[in-house]
Amino acid sequence: MGSDFIKGGNWIISDAMLRFTPQRYDAEIRFHKEMNLNLIRIWGGAITERPEFYEACDKYGLLVFQDFWFSGDCNGRWYDPLKKEDQWARRKYPDNHQLVLTAAADQIKMIRNHASLAYWCGGNESPHPMISLFH
């Protein structure tokens, strides 16, 4: 009986100018495969990648750990100058729950049919709310 070992890394937009082509995605995902990685985490503070990214992951057999775009600062633990009158108001993030649900539904519909999608995450950088109460 064998076992699987996950080796992965973060993917945070490889080009800030968004100059992507199918060939570029193919090459960059192939580089990850050649580095013996088998998982790529799409950081939620970045973008939902284009279909060509997921097609390349499908082609090379890389698993995708897909963050939703609200996975980072939605727990309100960082200072927000726009809410300086009440920093505890930040604990109520996201401000617009319907926007979060709509965005999540759009993201899921756009990329859900890719075999590479292994995991969806919506808060991996945030402590559990109950933990926050005790620190």
Short mmCIF file of N, CA and C in Angstrom, two decimals:
data_model
loop_
_atom_site.label_atom_id
_atom_site.label_comp_id
_atom_site.label_asym_id
_atom_site.label_seq_id
_atom_site.Cartn_x
_atom_site.Cartn_y
_atom_site.Cartn_z
N MET A 1 0.85 -1.16 0.00
CA MET A 1 0.00 0.00 0.00
C MET A 1 0.90 1.24 0.00
N GLY A 2 0.68 2.17 -0.92
CA GLY A 2 1.48 3.37 -1.02
C GLY A 2 0.86 4.52 -0.25
N SER A 3 1.58 5.59 -0.21
CA SER A 3 1.06 6.79 0.43
C SER A 3 1.36 7.99 -0.46
N ASP A 4 0.59 9.02 -0.29
CA ASP A 4 0.78 10.24 -1.06
C ASP A 4 1.33 11.32 -0.14
N PHE A 5 2.24 12.10 -0.68
CA PHE A 5 2.83 13.20 0.07
C PHE A 5 2.59 14.47 -0.72
N ILE A 6 1.99 15.45 -0.09
CA ILE A 6 1.69 16.72 -0.76
C ILE A 6 2.87 17.66 -0.59
N LYS A 7 3.34 18.19 -1.71
CA LYS A 7 4.39 19.21 -1.71
C LYS A 7 3.87 20.36 -2.56
N GLY A 8 3.76 21.52 -1.96
CA GLY A 8 3.17 22.61 -2.72
C GLY A 8 3.76 23.96 -2.41
N GLY A 9 3.20 24.95 -3.06
CA GLY A 9 3.63 26.32 -2.87
C GLY A 9 2.49 27.27 -3.17
N ASN A 10 2.71 28.53 -2.83
CA ASN A 10 1.72 29.58 -3.09
C ASN A 10 1.88 30.13 -4.50
N TRP A 11 0.77 30.46 -5.10
CA TRP A 11 0.75 31.13 -6.40
C TRP A 11 0.12 32.49 -6.15
N ILE A 12 0.92 33.53 -6.31
CA ILE A 12 0.43 34.90 -6.14
C ILE A 12 0.76 35.64 -7.42
N ILE A 13 -0.20 35.78 -8.28
CA ILE A 13 -0.05 36.41 -9.59
C ILE A 13 1.40 36.50 -10.05
N SER A 14 1.77 35.72 -11.01
CA SER A 14 3.17 35.71 -11.45
C SER A 14 3.53 36.91 -12.31
N ASP A 15 2.56 37.70 -12.71
CA ASP A 15 2.83 38.91 -13.49
C ASP A 15 1.83 39.98 -13.08
N ALA A 16 2.32 41.02 -12.41
CA ALA A 16 1.43 42.08 -11.92
C ALA A 16 0.71 42.82 -13.05
N MET A 17 1.25 42.74 -14.27
CA MET A 17 0.63 43.40 -15.41
C MET A 17 -0.41 42.49 -16.09
N LEU A 18 -0.57 41.28 -15.56
CA LEU A 18 -1.55 40.32 -16.07
C LEU A 18 -1.34 39.99 -17.55
N ARG A 19 -0.08 39.89 -17.96
CA ARG A 19 0.25 39.56 -19.36
C ARG A 19 0.36 38.05 -19.52
N PHE A 20 -0.76 37.37 -19.41
CA PHE A 20 -0.76 35.92 -19.47
C PHE A 20 -1.22 35.42 -20.83
N THR A 21 -0.63 34.34 -21.24
CA THR A 21 -1.05 33.63 -22.45
C THR A 21 -1.19 32.16 -22.06
N PRO A 22 -1.90 31.39 -22.84
CA PRO A 22 -1.97 29.96 -22.55
C PRO A 22 -0.57 29.32 -22.50
N GLN A 23 0.33 29.77 -23.38
CA GLN A 23 1.69 29.22 -23.40
C GLN A 23 2.45 29.56 -22.12
N ARG A 24 2.26 30.76 -21.62
CA ARG A 24 2.95 31.15 -20.39
C ARG A 24 2.43 30.35 -19.20
N TYR A 25 1.11 30.22 -19.10
CA TYR A 25 0.56 29.39 -18.03
C TYR A 25 1.10 27.97 -18.13
N ASP A 26 1.10 27.42 -19.33
CA ASP A 26 1.58 26.06 -19.53
C ASP A 26 3.01 25.92 -19.03
N ALA A 27 3.86 26.86 -19.41
CA ALA A 27 5.28 26.79 -19.01
C ALA A 27 5.43 26.93 -17.49
N GLU A 28 4.74 27.88 -16.88
CA GLU A 28 4.91 28.10 -15.44
C GLU A 28 4.36 26.94 -14.62
N ILE A 29 3.26 26.36 -15.05
CA ILE A 29 2.73 25.19 -14.33
C ILE A 29 3.67 23.99 -14.55
N ARG A 30 4.18 23.84 -15.76
CA ARG A 30 5.13 22.76 -16.02
C ARG A 30 6.37 22.91 -15.14
N PHE A 31 6.84 24.15 -14.93
CA PHE A 31 7.99 24.38 -14.04
C PHE A 31 7.69 23.85 -12.63
N HIS A 32 6.47 24.10 -12.16
CA HIS A 32 6.08 23.60 -10.83
C HIS A 32 6.10 22.08 -10.80
N LYS A 33 5.61 21.46 -11.86
CA LYS A 33 5.62 20.00 -11.94
C LYS A 33 7.08 19.49 -11.96
N GLU A 34 7.94 20.17 -12.70
CA GLU A 34 9.35 19.76 -12.78
C GLU A 34 10.09 19.96 -11.46
N MET A 35 9.57 20.84 -10.60
CA MET A 35 10.14 21.02 -9.26
C MET A 35 9.60 19.99 -8.28
N ASN A 36 8.86 19.03 -8.79
CA ASN A 36 8.27 17.95 -7.99
C ASN A 36 7.21 18.44 -7.01
N LEU A 37 6.57 19.55 -7.33
CA LEU A 37 5.42 19.99 -6.54
C LEU A 37 4.18 19.31 -7.10
N ASN A 38 3.21 19.07 -6.24
CA ASN A 38 1.98 18.47 -6.73
C ASN A 38 0.74 19.24 -6.27
N LEU A 39 0.95 20.43 -5.66
CA LEU A 39 -0.16 21.26 -5.23
C LEU A 39 0.24 22.73 -5.34
N ILE A 40 -0.68 23.55 -5.80
CA ILE A 40 -0.49 25.00 -5.85
C ILE A 40 -1.66 25.63 -5.11
N ARG A 41 -1.34 26.51 -4.17
CA ARG A 41 -2.38 27.26 -3.46
C ARG A 41 -2.54 28.61 -4.15
N ILE A 42 -3.76 28.92 -4.57
CA ILE A 42 -4.07 30.23 -5.14
C ILE A 42 -4.44 31.14 -3.98
N TRP A 43 -3.57 32.09 -3.70
CA TRP A 43 -3.76 33.00 -2.58
C TRP A 43 -5.02 33.85 -2.79
N GLY A 44 -5.85 33.93 -1.77
CA GLY A 44 -7.13 34.63 -1.87
C GLY A 44 -7.04 36.13 -2.03
N GLY A 45 -5.90 36.72 -1.71
CA GLY A 45 -5.75 38.16 -1.90
C GLY A 45 -5.37 38.52 -3.31
N ALA A 46 -5.21 37.53 -4.15
CA ALA A 46 -4.83 37.79 -5.53
C ALA A 46 -6.08 37.77 -6.42
N ILE A 47 -6.01 37.03 -7.51
CA ILE A 47 -7.13 36.95 -8.43
C ILE A 47 -7.55 35.49 -8.61
N THR A 48 -8.73 35.29 -9.12
CA THR A 48 -9.08 33.96 -9.58
C THR A 48 -8.42 33.84 -10.94
N GLU A 49 -7.58 32.85 -11.10
CA GLU A 49 -6.84 32.73 -12.35
C GLU A 49 -7.77 32.43 -13.51
N ARG A 50 -7.26 32.68 -14.70
CA ARG A 50 -8.01 32.42 -15.92
C ARG A 50 -8.12 30.92 -16.16
N PRO A 51 -9.08 30.49 -16.97
CA PRO A 51 -9.26 29.06 -17.23
C PRO A 51 -7.99 28.37 -17.72
N GLU A 52 -7.13 29.07 -18.44
CA GLU A 52 -5.89 28.46 -18.93
C GLU A 52 -4.98 27.98 -17.80
N PHE A 53 -5.02 28.66 -16.68
CA PHE A 53 -4.23 28.22 -15.52
C PHE A 53 -4.71 26.84 -15.06
N TYR A 54 -6.01 26.71 -14.87
CA TYR A 54 -6.59 25.45 -14.39
C TYR A 54 -6.44 24.34 -15.43
N GLU A 55 -6.52 24.70 -16.71
CA GLU A 55 -6.30 23.71 -17.77
C GLU A 55 -4.87 23.17 -17.70
N ALA A 56 -3.90 24.05 -17.44
CA ALA A 56 -2.51 23.59 -17.32
C ALA A 56 -2.35 22.71 -16.08
N CYS A 57 -3.00 23.07 -14.98
CA CYS A 57 -2.93 22.22 -13.78
C CYS A 57 -3.55 20.86 -14.05
N ASP A 58 -4.67 20.83 -14.76
CA ASP A 58 -5.29 19.56 -15.14
C ASP A 58 -4.30 18.74 -15.98
N LYS A 59 -3.68 19.40 -16.95
CA LYS A 59 -2.77 18.71 -17.88
C LYS A 59 -1.58 18.10 -17.16
N TYR A 60 -1.00 18.83 -16.19
CA TYR A 60 0.21 18.36 -15.51
C TYR A 60 -0.06 17.65 -14.19
N GLY A 61 -1.32 17.51 -13.84
CA GLY A 61 -1.67 16.75 -12.65
C GLY A 61 -1.38 17.46 -11.34
N LEU A 62 -1.36 18.79 -11.34
CA LEU A 62 -1.16 19.53 -10.10
C LEU A 62 -2.50 19.80 -9.44
N LEU A 63 -2.59 19.55 -8.15
CA LEU A 63 -3.78 19.86 -7.39
C LEU A 63 -3.82 21.36 -7.10
N VAL A 64 -5.02 21.91 -7.00
CA VAL A 64 -5.19 23.33 -6.71
C VAL A 64 -5.91 23.50 -5.38
N PHE A 65 -5.28 24.25 -4.48
CA PHE A 65 -5.87 24.68 -3.21
C PHE A 65 -6.38 26.09 -3.49
N GLN A 66 -7.68 26.24 -3.69
CA GLN A 66 -8.25 27.50 -4.15
C GLN A 66 -8.82 28.31 -3.00
N ASP A 67 -8.19 29.44 -2.71
CA ASP A 67 -8.75 30.36 -1.73
C ASP A 67 -9.85 31.19 -2.38
N PHE A 68 -10.85 31.54 -1.60
CA PHE A 68 -11.78 32.57 -2.04
C PHE A 68 -11.10 33.92 -1.80
N TRP A 69 -11.55 34.93 -2.49
CA TRP A 69 -10.88 36.23 -2.40
C TRP A 69 -10.98 36.86 -1.02
N PHE A 70 -11.85 36.38 -0.18
CA PHE A 70 -12.03 36.98 1.15
C PHE A 70 -11.30 36.21 2.24
N SER A 71 -10.30 35.43 1.89
CA SER A 71 -9.67 34.55 2.88
C SER A 71 -8.68 35.25 3.79
N GLY A 72 -8.28 36.46 3.49
CA GLY A 72 -7.26 37.12 4.29
C GLY A 72 -7.81 38.00 5.40
N ASP A 73 -7.99 39.29 5.14
CA ASP A 73 -8.31 40.27 6.17
C ASP A 73 -9.80 40.40 6.45
N CYS A 74 -10.53 39.34 6.34
CA CYS A 74 -11.96 39.43 6.65
C CYS A 74 -12.25 39.15 8.11
N ASN A 75 -11.22 38.93 8.89
CA ASN A 75 -11.46 38.69 10.30
C ASN A 75 -11.28 39.95 11.13
N GLY A 76 -10.87 41.06 10.48
CA GLY A 76 -10.81 42.33 11.16
C GLY A 76 -9.69 42.46 12.19
N ARG A 77 -8.63 41.70 12.05
CA ARG A 77 -7.57 41.74 13.05
C ARG A 77 -6.52 42.83 12.76
N TRP A 78 -6.62 43.50 11.61
CA TRP A 78 -5.66 44.53 11.27
C TRP A 78 -6.31 45.90 11.40
N TYR A 79 -5.50 46.89 11.63
CA TYR A 79 -5.97 48.26 11.79
C TYR A 79 -6.59 48.75 10.48
N ASP A 80 -7.71 49.40 10.55
CA ASP A 80 -8.38 49.96 9.38
C ASP A 80 -8.64 51.44 9.64
N PRO A 81 -7.92 52.33 8.93
CA PRO A 81 -8.12 53.77 9.17
C PRO A 81 -9.52 54.24 8.84
N LEU A 82 -10.25 53.51 8.01
CA LEU A 82 -11.62 53.91 7.69
C LEU A 82 -12.59 53.59 8.82
N LYS A 83 -12.16 52.79 9.78
CA LYS A 83 -13.02 52.44 10.92
C LYS A 83 -12.34 52.82 12.23
N LYS A 84 -11.59 53.93 12.20
CA LYS A 84 -10.83 54.29 13.40
C LYS A 84 -11.71 54.62 14.59
N GLU A 85 -12.98 54.98 14.34
CA GLU A 85 -13.87 55.27 15.46
C GLU A 85 -14.26 54.01 16.22
N ASP A 86 -14.16 52.85 15.55
CA ASP A 86 -14.56 51.61 16.20
C ASP A 86 -13.86 50.43 15.54
N GLN A 87 -12.68 50.11 16.01
CA GLN A 87 -11.94 49.00 15.43
C GLN A 87 -12.66 47.67 15.63
N TRP A 88 -13.52 47.57 16.65
CA TRP A 88 -14.25 46.32 16.85
C TRP A 88 -15.28 46.09 15.76
N ALA A 89 -15.67 47.17 15.04
CA ALA A 89 -16.59 47.01 13.92
C ALA A 89 -15.99 46.11 12.86
N ARG A 90 -14.65 46.07 12.81
CA ARG A 90 -13.98 45.23 11.82
C ARG A 90 -14.23 43.75 12.08
N ARG A 91 -14.58 43.38 13.27
CA ARG A 91 -14.87 41.98 13.58
C ARG A 91 -16.13 41.50 12.87
N LYS A 92 -16.90 42.42 12.33
CA LYS A 92 -18.14 42.07 11.65
C LYS A 92 -17.95 41.85 10.15
N TYR A 93 -16.71 41.87 9.69
CA TYR A 93 -16.45 41.65 8.25
C TYR A 93 -16.93 40.29 7.84
N PRO A 94 -17.27 40.07 6.61
CA PRO A 94 -17.27 41.08 5.55
C PRO A 94 -18.44 42.04 5.70
N ASP A 95 -18.26 43.24 5.22
CA ASP A 95 -19.29 44.26 5.36
C ASP A 95 -20.54 43.92 4.55
N ASN A 96 -20.37 43.26 3.43
CA ASN A 96 -21.48 42.97 2.54
C ASN A 96 -21.53 41.47 2.28
N HIS A 97 -22.30 40.77 3.08
CA HIS A 97 -22.36 39.31 2.98
C HIS A 97 -22.93 38.84 1.64
N GLN A 98 -23.89 39.57 1.09
CA GLN A 98 -24.46 39.18 -0.20
C GLN A 98 -23.41 39.27 -1.30
N LEU A 99 -22.54 40.29 -1.23
CA LEU A 99 -21.46 40.41 -2.21
C LEU A 99 -20.53 39.20 -2.13
N VAL A 100 -20.22 38.76 -0.93
CA VAL A 100 -19.36 37.58 -0.74
C VAL A 100 -20.01 36.35 -1.35
N LEU A 101 -21.30 36.16 -1.08
CA LEU A 101 -22.00 34.99 -1.63
C LEU A 101 -22.07 35.03 -3.16
N THR A 102 -22.33 36.21 -3.71
CA THR A 102 -22.39 36.36 -5.17
C THR A 102 -21.03 36.10 -5.80
N ALA A 103 -19.98 36.66 -5.21
CA ALA A 103 -18.63 36.47 -5.74
C ALA A 103 -18.20 35.01 -5.65
N ALA A 104 -18.52 34.36 -4.54
CA ALA A 104 -18.17 32.95 -4.38
C ALA A 104 -18.90 32.10 -5.41
N ALA A 105 -20.18 32.36 -5.62
CA ALA A 105 -20.95 31.60 -6.62
C ALA A 105 -20.37 31.79 -8.02
N ASP A 106 -20.01 33.02 -8.36
CA ASP A 106 -19.41 33.28 -9.67
C ASP A 106 -18.09 32.54 -9.83
N GLN A 107 -17.25 32.59 -8.81
CA GLN A 107 -15.95 31.92 -8.87
C GLN A 107 -16.13 30.41 -9.02
N ILE A 108 -17.02 29.84 -8.25
CA ILE A 108 -17.27 28.40 -8.31
C ILE A 108 -17.76 27.99 -9.70
N LYS A 109 -18.73 28.74 -10.23
CA LYS A 109 -19.27 28.40 -11.55
C LYS A 109 -18.20 28.51 -12.64
N MET A 110 -17.28 29.46 -12.48
CA MET A 110 -16.27 29.68 -13.51
C MET A 110 -15.26 28.53 -13.59
N ILE A 111 -14.88 27.95 -12.46
CA ILE A 111 -13.76 26.99 -12.48
C ILE A 111 -14.09 25.61 -11.93
N ARG A 112 -15.32 25.37 -11.59
CA ARG A 112 -15.69 24.13 -10.88
C ARG A 112 -15.45 22.84 -11.65
N ASN A 113 -15.35 22.89 -12.95
CA ASN A 113 -15.25 21.66 -13.73
C ASN A 113 -13.82 21.20 -13.99
N HIS A 114 -12.88 21.72 -13.27
CA HIS A 114 -11.48 21.32 -13.45
C HIS A 114 -11.12 20.21 -12.46
N ALA A 115 -10.56 19.14 -13.00
CA ALA A 115 -10.16 17.99 -12.17
C ALA A 115 -9.09 18.36 -11.15
N SER A 116 -8.35 19.41 -11.42
CA SER A 116 -7.25 19.80 -10.52
C SER A 116 -7.74 20.41 -9.22
N LEU A 117 -8.96 20.92 -9.17
CA LEU A 117 -9.45 21.56 -7.95
C LEU A 117 -9.62 20.53 -6.84
N ALA A 118 -8.82 20.67 -5.83
CA ALA A 118 -8.83 19.71 -4.73
C ALA A 118 -9.45 20.27 -3.46
N TYR A 119 -9.38 21.58 -3.28
CA TYR A 119 -9.74 22.15 -1.98
C TYR A 119 -10.15 23.60 -2.17
N TRP A 120 -11.25 23.98 -1.56
CA TRP A 120 -11.71 25.38 -1.53
C TRP A 120 -11.54 25.89 -0.11
N CYS A 121 -11.09 27.12 0.04
CA CYS A 121 -10.86 27.65 1.37
C CYS A 121 -11.33 29.09 1.46
N GLY A 122 -11.93 29.43 2.57
CA GLY A 122 -12.43 30.79 2.75
C GLY A 122 -11.99 31.44 4.03
N GLY A 123 -10.83 31.11 4.55
CA GLY A 123 -10.39 31.76 5.78
C GLY A 123 -9.18 31.11 6.38
N ASN A 124 -8.27 30.64 5.59
CA ASN A 124 -7.12 29.91 6.13
C ASN A 124 -6.13 30.81 6.87
N GLU A 125 -6.19 32.12 6.68
CA GLU A 125 -5.26 33.01 7.35
C GLU A 125 -5.86 33.61 8.62
N SER A 126 -7.00 33.13 8.99
CA SER A 126 -7.71 33.68 10.13
C SER A 126 -7.83 32.65 11.24
N PRO A 127 -7.64 33.06 12.47
CA PRO A 127 -7.88 32.11 13.55
C PRO A 127 -9.38 31.85 13.67
N HIS A 128 -9.70 30.71 14.22
CA HIS A 128 -11.11 30.39 14.47
C HIS A 128 -11.69 31.47 15.39
N PRO A 129 -12.92 31.92 15.16
CA PRO A 129 -13.50 32.98 15.99
C PRO A 129 -13.44 32.71 17.48
N MET A 130 -13.62 31.46 17.89
CA MET A 130 -13.57 31.15 19.32
C MET A 130 -12.17 31.33 19.88
N ILE A 131 -11.15 31.03 19.08
CA ILE A 131 -9.78 31.23 19.54
C ILE A 131 -9.51 32.71 19.76
N SER A 132 -10.03 33.56 18.86
CA SER A 132 -9.82 34.99 18.98
C SER A 132 -10.38 35.55 20.28
N LEU A 133 -11.43 34.96 20.78
CA LEU A 133 -12.04 35.46 22.01
C LEU A 133 -11.14 35.28 23.23
N PHE A 134 -10.24 34.30 23.17
CA PHE A 134 -9.45 33.98 24.35
C PHE A 134 -8.03 34.52 24.30
N HIS A 135 -7.70 35.31 23.31
CA HIS A 135 -6.33 35.86 23.22
C HIS A 135 -6.32 37.35 23.35
#
